[in-house]
Short mmCIF file of C-alpha atoms and ligand atoms in Angstrom, two decimals:
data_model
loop_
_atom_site.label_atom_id
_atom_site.label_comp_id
_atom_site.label_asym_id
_atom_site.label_seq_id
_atom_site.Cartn_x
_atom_site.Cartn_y
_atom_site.Cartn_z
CA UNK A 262 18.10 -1.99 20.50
CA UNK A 263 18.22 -1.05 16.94
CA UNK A 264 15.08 -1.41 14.86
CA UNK A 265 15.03 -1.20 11.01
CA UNK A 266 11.25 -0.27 9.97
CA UNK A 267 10.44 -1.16 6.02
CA UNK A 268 8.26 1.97 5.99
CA UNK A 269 5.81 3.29 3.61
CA UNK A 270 2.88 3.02 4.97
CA UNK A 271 0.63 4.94 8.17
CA UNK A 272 1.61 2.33 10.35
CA UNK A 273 4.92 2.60 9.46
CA UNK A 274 4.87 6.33 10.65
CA UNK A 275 3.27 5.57 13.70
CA UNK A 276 5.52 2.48 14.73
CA UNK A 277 8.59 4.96 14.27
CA UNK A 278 6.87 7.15 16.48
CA UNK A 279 6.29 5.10 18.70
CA UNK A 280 10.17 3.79 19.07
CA UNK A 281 11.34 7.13 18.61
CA UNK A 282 10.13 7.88 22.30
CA UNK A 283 10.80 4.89 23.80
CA UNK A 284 14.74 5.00 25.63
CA UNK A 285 15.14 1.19 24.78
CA UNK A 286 14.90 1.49 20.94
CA UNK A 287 16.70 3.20 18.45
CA UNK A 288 14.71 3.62 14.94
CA UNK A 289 15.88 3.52 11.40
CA UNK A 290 13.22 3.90 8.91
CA UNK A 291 13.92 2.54 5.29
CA UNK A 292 11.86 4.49 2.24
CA UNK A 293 11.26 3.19 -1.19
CA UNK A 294 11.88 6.82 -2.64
CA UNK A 295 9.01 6.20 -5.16
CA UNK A 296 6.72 9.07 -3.81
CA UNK A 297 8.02 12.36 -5.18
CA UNK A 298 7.06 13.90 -1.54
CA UNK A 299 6.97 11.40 1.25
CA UNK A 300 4.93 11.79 4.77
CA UNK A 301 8.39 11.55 7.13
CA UNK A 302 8.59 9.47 9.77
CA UNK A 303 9.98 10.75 12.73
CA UNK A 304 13.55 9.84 13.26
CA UNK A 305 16.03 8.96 11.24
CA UNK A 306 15.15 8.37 7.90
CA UNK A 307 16.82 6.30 4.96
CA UNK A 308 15.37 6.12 1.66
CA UNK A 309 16.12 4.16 -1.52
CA UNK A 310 16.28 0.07 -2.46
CA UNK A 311 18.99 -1.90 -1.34
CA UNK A 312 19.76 -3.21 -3.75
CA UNK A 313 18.50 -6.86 -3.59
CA UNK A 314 18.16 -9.48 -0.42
CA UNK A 315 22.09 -9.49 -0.10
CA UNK A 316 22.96 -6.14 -0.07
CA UNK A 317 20.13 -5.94 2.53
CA UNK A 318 21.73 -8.57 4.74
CA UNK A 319 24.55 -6.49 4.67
CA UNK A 320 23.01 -3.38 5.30
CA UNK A 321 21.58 -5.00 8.94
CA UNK A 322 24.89 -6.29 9.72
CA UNK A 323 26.68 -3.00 8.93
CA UNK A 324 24.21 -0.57 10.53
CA UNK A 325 24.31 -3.43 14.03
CA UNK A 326 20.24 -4.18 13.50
CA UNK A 327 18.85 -6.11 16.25
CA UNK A 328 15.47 -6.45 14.70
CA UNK A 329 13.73 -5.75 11.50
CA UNK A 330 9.92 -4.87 11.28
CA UNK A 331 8.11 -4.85 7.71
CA UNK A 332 5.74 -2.21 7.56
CA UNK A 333 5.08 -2.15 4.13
CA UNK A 334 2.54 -1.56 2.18
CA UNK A 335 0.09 -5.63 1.96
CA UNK A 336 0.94 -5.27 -1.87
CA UNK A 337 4.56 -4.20 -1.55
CA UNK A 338 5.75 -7.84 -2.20
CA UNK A 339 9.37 -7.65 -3.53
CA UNK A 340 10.67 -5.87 -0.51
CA UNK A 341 8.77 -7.93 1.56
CA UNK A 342 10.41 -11.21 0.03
CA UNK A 343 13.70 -9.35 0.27
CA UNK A 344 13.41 -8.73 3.74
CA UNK A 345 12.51 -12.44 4.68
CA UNK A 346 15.73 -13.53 2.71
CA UNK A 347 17.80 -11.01 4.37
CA UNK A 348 16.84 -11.37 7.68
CA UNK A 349 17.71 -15.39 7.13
CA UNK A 350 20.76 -14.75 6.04
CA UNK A 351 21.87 -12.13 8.45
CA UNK A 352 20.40 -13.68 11.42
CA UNK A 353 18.03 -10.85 12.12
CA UNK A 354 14.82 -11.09 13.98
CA UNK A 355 11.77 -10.01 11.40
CA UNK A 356 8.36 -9.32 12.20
CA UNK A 357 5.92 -7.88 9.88
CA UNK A 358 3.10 -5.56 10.65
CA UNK A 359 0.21 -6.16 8.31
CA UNK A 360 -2.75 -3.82 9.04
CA UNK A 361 -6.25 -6.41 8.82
CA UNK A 362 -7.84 -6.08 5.44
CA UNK A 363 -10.94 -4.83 4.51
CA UNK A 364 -14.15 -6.91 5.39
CA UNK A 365 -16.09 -7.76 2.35
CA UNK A 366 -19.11 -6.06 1.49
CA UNK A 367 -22.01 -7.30 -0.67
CA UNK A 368 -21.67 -5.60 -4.35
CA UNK A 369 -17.98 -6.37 -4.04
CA UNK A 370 -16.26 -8.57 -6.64
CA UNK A 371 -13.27 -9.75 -5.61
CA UNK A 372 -10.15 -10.61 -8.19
CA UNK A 373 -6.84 -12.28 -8.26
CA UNK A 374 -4.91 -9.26 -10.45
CA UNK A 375 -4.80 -5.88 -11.94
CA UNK A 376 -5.87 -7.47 -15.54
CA UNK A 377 -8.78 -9.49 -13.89
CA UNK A 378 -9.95 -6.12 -12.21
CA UNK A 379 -9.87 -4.21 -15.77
CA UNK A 380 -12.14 -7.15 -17.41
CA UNK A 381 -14.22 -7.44 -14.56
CA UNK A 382 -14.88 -3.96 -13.95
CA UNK A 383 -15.70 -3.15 -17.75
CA UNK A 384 -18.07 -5.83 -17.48
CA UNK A 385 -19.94 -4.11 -14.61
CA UNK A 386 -19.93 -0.46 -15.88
CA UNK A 387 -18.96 2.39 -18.52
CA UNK A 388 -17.60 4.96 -15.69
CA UNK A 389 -14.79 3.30 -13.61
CA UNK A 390 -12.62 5.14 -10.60
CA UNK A 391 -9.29 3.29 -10.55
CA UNK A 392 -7.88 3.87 -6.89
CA UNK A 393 -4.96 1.10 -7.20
CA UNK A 394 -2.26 2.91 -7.71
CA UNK A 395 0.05 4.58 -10.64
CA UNK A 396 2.19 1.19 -10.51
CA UNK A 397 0.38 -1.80 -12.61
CA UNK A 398 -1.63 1.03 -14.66
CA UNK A 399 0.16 -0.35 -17.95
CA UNK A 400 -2.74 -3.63 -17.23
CA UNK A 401 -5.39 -0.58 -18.36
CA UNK A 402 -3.21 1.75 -20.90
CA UNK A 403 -5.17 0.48 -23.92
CA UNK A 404 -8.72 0.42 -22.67
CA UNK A 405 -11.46 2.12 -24.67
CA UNK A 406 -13.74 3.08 -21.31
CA UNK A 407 -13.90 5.90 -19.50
CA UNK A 408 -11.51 6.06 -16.03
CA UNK A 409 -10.82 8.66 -13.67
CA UNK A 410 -7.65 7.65 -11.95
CA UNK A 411 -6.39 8.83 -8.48
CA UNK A 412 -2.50 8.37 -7.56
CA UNK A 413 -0.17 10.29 -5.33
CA UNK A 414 2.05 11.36 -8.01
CA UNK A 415 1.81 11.21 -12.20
CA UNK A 416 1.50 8.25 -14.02
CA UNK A 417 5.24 6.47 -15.75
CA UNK A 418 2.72 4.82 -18.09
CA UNK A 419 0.43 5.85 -20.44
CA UNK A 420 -3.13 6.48 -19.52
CA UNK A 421 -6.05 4.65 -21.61
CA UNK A 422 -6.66 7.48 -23.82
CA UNK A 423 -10.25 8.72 -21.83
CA UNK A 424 -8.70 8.69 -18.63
CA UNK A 425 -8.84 11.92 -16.27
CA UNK A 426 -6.01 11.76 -14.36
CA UNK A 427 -6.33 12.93 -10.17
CA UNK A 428 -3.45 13.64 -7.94
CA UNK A 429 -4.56 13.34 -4.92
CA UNK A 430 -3.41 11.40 -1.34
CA UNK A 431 -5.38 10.48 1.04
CA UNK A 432 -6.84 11.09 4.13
CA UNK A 433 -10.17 11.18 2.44
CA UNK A 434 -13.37 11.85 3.42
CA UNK A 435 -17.07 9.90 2.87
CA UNK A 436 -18.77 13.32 1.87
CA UNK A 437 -15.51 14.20 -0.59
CA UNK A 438 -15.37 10.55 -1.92
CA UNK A 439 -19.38 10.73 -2.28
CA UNK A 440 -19.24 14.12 -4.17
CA UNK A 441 -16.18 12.45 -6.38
CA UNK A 442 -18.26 9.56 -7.10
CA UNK A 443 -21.29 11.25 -8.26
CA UNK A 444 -19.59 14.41 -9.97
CA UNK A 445 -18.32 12.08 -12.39
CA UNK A 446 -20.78 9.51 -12.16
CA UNK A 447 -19.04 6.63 -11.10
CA UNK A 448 -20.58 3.36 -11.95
CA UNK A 449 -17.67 0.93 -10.70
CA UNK A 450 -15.19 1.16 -8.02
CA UNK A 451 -11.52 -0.07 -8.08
CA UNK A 452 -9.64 -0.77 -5.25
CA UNK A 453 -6.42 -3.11 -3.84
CA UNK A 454 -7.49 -4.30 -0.36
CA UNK A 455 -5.09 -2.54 1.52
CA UNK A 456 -6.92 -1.90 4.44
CA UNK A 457 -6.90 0.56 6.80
CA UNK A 458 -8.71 3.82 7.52
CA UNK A 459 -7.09 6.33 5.37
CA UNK A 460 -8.54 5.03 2.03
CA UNK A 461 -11.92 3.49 3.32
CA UNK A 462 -13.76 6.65 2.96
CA UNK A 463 -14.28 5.72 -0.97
CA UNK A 464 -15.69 2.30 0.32
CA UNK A 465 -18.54 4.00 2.71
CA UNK A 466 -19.47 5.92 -0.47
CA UNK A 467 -19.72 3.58 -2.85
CA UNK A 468 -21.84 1.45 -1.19
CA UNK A 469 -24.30 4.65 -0.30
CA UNK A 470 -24.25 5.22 -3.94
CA UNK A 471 -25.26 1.40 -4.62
CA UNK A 472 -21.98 0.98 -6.56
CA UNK A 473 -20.42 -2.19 -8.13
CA UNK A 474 -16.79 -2.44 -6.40
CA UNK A 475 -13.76 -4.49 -7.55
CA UNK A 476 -11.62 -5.75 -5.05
CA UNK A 477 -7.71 -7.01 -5.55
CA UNK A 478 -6.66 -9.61 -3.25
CA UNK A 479 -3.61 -9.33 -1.08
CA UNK A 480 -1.00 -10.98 -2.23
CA UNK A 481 0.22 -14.07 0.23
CA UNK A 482 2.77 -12.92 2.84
CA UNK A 483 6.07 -14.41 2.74
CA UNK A 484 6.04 -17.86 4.53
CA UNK A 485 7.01 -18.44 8.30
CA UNK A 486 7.07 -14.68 9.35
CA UNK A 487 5.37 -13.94 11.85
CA UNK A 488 2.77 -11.57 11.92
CA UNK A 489 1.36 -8.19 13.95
CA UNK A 490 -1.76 -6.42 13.00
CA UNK A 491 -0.79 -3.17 15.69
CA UNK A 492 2.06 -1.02 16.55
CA UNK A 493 1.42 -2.39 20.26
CA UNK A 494 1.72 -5.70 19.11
CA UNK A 495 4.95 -5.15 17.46
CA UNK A 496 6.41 -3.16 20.85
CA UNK A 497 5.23 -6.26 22.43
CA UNK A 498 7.02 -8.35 20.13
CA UNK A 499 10.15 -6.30 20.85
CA UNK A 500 10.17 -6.59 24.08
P1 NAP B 282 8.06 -3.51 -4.01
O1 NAP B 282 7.61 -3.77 -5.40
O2 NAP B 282 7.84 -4.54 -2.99
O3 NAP B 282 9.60 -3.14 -3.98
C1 NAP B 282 10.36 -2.89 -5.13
C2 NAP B 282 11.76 -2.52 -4.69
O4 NAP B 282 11.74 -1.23 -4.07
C3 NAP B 282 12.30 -3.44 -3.61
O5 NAP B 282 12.84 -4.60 -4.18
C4 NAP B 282 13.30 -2.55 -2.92
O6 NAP B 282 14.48 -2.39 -3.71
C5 NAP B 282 12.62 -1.21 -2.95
N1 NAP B 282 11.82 -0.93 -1.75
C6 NAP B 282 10.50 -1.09 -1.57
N2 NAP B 282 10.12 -0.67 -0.37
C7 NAP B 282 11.25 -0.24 0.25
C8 NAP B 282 11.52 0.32 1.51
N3 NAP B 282 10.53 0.55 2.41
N4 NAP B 282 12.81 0.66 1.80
C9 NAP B 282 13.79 0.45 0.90
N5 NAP B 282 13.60 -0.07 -0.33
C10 NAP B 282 12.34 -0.40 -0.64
O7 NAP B 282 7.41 -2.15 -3.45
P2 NAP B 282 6.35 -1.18 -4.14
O8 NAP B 282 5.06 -1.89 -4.25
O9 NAP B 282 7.02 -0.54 -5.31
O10 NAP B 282 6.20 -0.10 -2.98
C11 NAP B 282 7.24 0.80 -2.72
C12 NAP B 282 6.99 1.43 -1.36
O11 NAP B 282 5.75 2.12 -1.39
C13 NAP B 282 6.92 0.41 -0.24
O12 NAP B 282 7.82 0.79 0.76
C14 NAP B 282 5.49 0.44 0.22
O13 NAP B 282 5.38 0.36 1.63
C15 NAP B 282 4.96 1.76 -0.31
N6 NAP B 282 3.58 1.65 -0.79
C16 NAP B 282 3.25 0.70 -1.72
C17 NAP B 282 1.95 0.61 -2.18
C18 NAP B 282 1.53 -0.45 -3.16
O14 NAP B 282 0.35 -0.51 -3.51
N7 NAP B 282 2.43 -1.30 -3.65
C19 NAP B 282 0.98 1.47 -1.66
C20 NAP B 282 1.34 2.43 -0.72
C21 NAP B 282 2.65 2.50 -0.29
P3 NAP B 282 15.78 -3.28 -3.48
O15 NAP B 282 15.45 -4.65 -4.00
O16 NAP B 282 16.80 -2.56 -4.29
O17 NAP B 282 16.09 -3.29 -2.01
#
């Protein structure tokens, strides 16, 4: 069986992994090509859009796909509602594997978009670490305050013109995340809610530190697809 896996993301990795050892599957993992120098998965590796839902429907069908899981990142939503369109049309099986979001802390205010974060976190505080991401920084380009900004690879927008800029990927730790936050006395927090261990190190230290934290919401997942949380639930799913 042939398995297409939307990658991006840690579980991503360890899903191919996991169907690169197993003698039923064969595994094709699918890359944005955004980050200038991706974490591999094992196996065979494709990288670059597809060039719409179409194109991806085609793709499946050419390639002999049995199955497609979405591994993708909770805020990567255009491939996501590609992949539910193409795996209509092409008759493909589609799970996706969405790792549980974070539970909500007290201290943590929770918002519906990048531009809500900005105004509520420069409500809250002078000193803000923006941890969403280099794509949707253009919502903070012309801000006045003072951010420290941590992305995998440089910014394609401007930076609000007091910003220190961090490149940096995660695994991260609570003590390096707790020395971050105080070196450069961080008053606010801002975070997507993407869940998962790799970036909840920041999370641990901001609420030692007594921190104010802005939380994105997940966007919704696209309708009538069903859902894993774990690898093991996808192999299940497979079988
Ligand atoms: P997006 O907005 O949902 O996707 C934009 C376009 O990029 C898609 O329409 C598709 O192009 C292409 N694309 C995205 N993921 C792809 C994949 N795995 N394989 C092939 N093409 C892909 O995605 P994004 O938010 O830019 O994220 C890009 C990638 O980075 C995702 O794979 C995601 O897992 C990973 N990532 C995202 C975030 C985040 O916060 N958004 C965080 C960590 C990792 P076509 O329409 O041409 O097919």
């Amino acid at each position: 069986m042939k398995v297409l896996v939307l990658g991006g993301t840690g579980e991503a990795r360890a899903l191919a992994a996991a169907l690169h050892t197993s003698p039923e599957h064969t595994v094709v993992s699918s890359l944005a090509g955004r980050v200038r120098e991706p974490r591999l998965p094992v196996g065979e590796v494709r990288v670059g859009g597809f060039g719409g839902p179409a194109l991806l429907a085609q793709w499946l069908l050419e390639h002999g796909i049995a199955a497609v899981v979405d591994a993708t990142h909770p805020f990567a939503e255009r491939i996501s509602a590609s992949a539910a369109e193409a795996a209509l049309i092409a008759r493909v099986p589609l799970l996706m594997l969405r790792r549980p979001g974070w539970a909500s802390r007290s201290g943590w205010h929770w918002v519906d978009s990048l531009s809500e974060a900005r105004t509520t976190a420069e409500r809250l505080g002078d000193r803000i670490f923006l941890t969403t991401g280099r794509q949707g920084l253009a919502a903070f380009t012309d801000s006045t305050r003072w951010y420290l900004i941590r992305c995998v690879d440089p910014p394609e927008v401007p930076m609000p013109a007091g910003a220190k800029l961090l490149l940096d990927r995660g695994p991260y730790t609570v003590d390096g995340e707790l020395a971050l936050l105080c070196d450069h006395r961080i008053d606010v927090l801002v975070t997507k809610d993407s869940g998962g261990p790799l970036t909840a190190a920041k999370l641990e230290a901001a609420q030692a530190l007594d921190l104010a934290v802005v939380v994105v919401r997940r966007p919704p997942p696209p309708p009538a697809i069903p859902l894993a949380e774990t690898v093991d639930q996808v192999l299940a799913w497979l079988r």
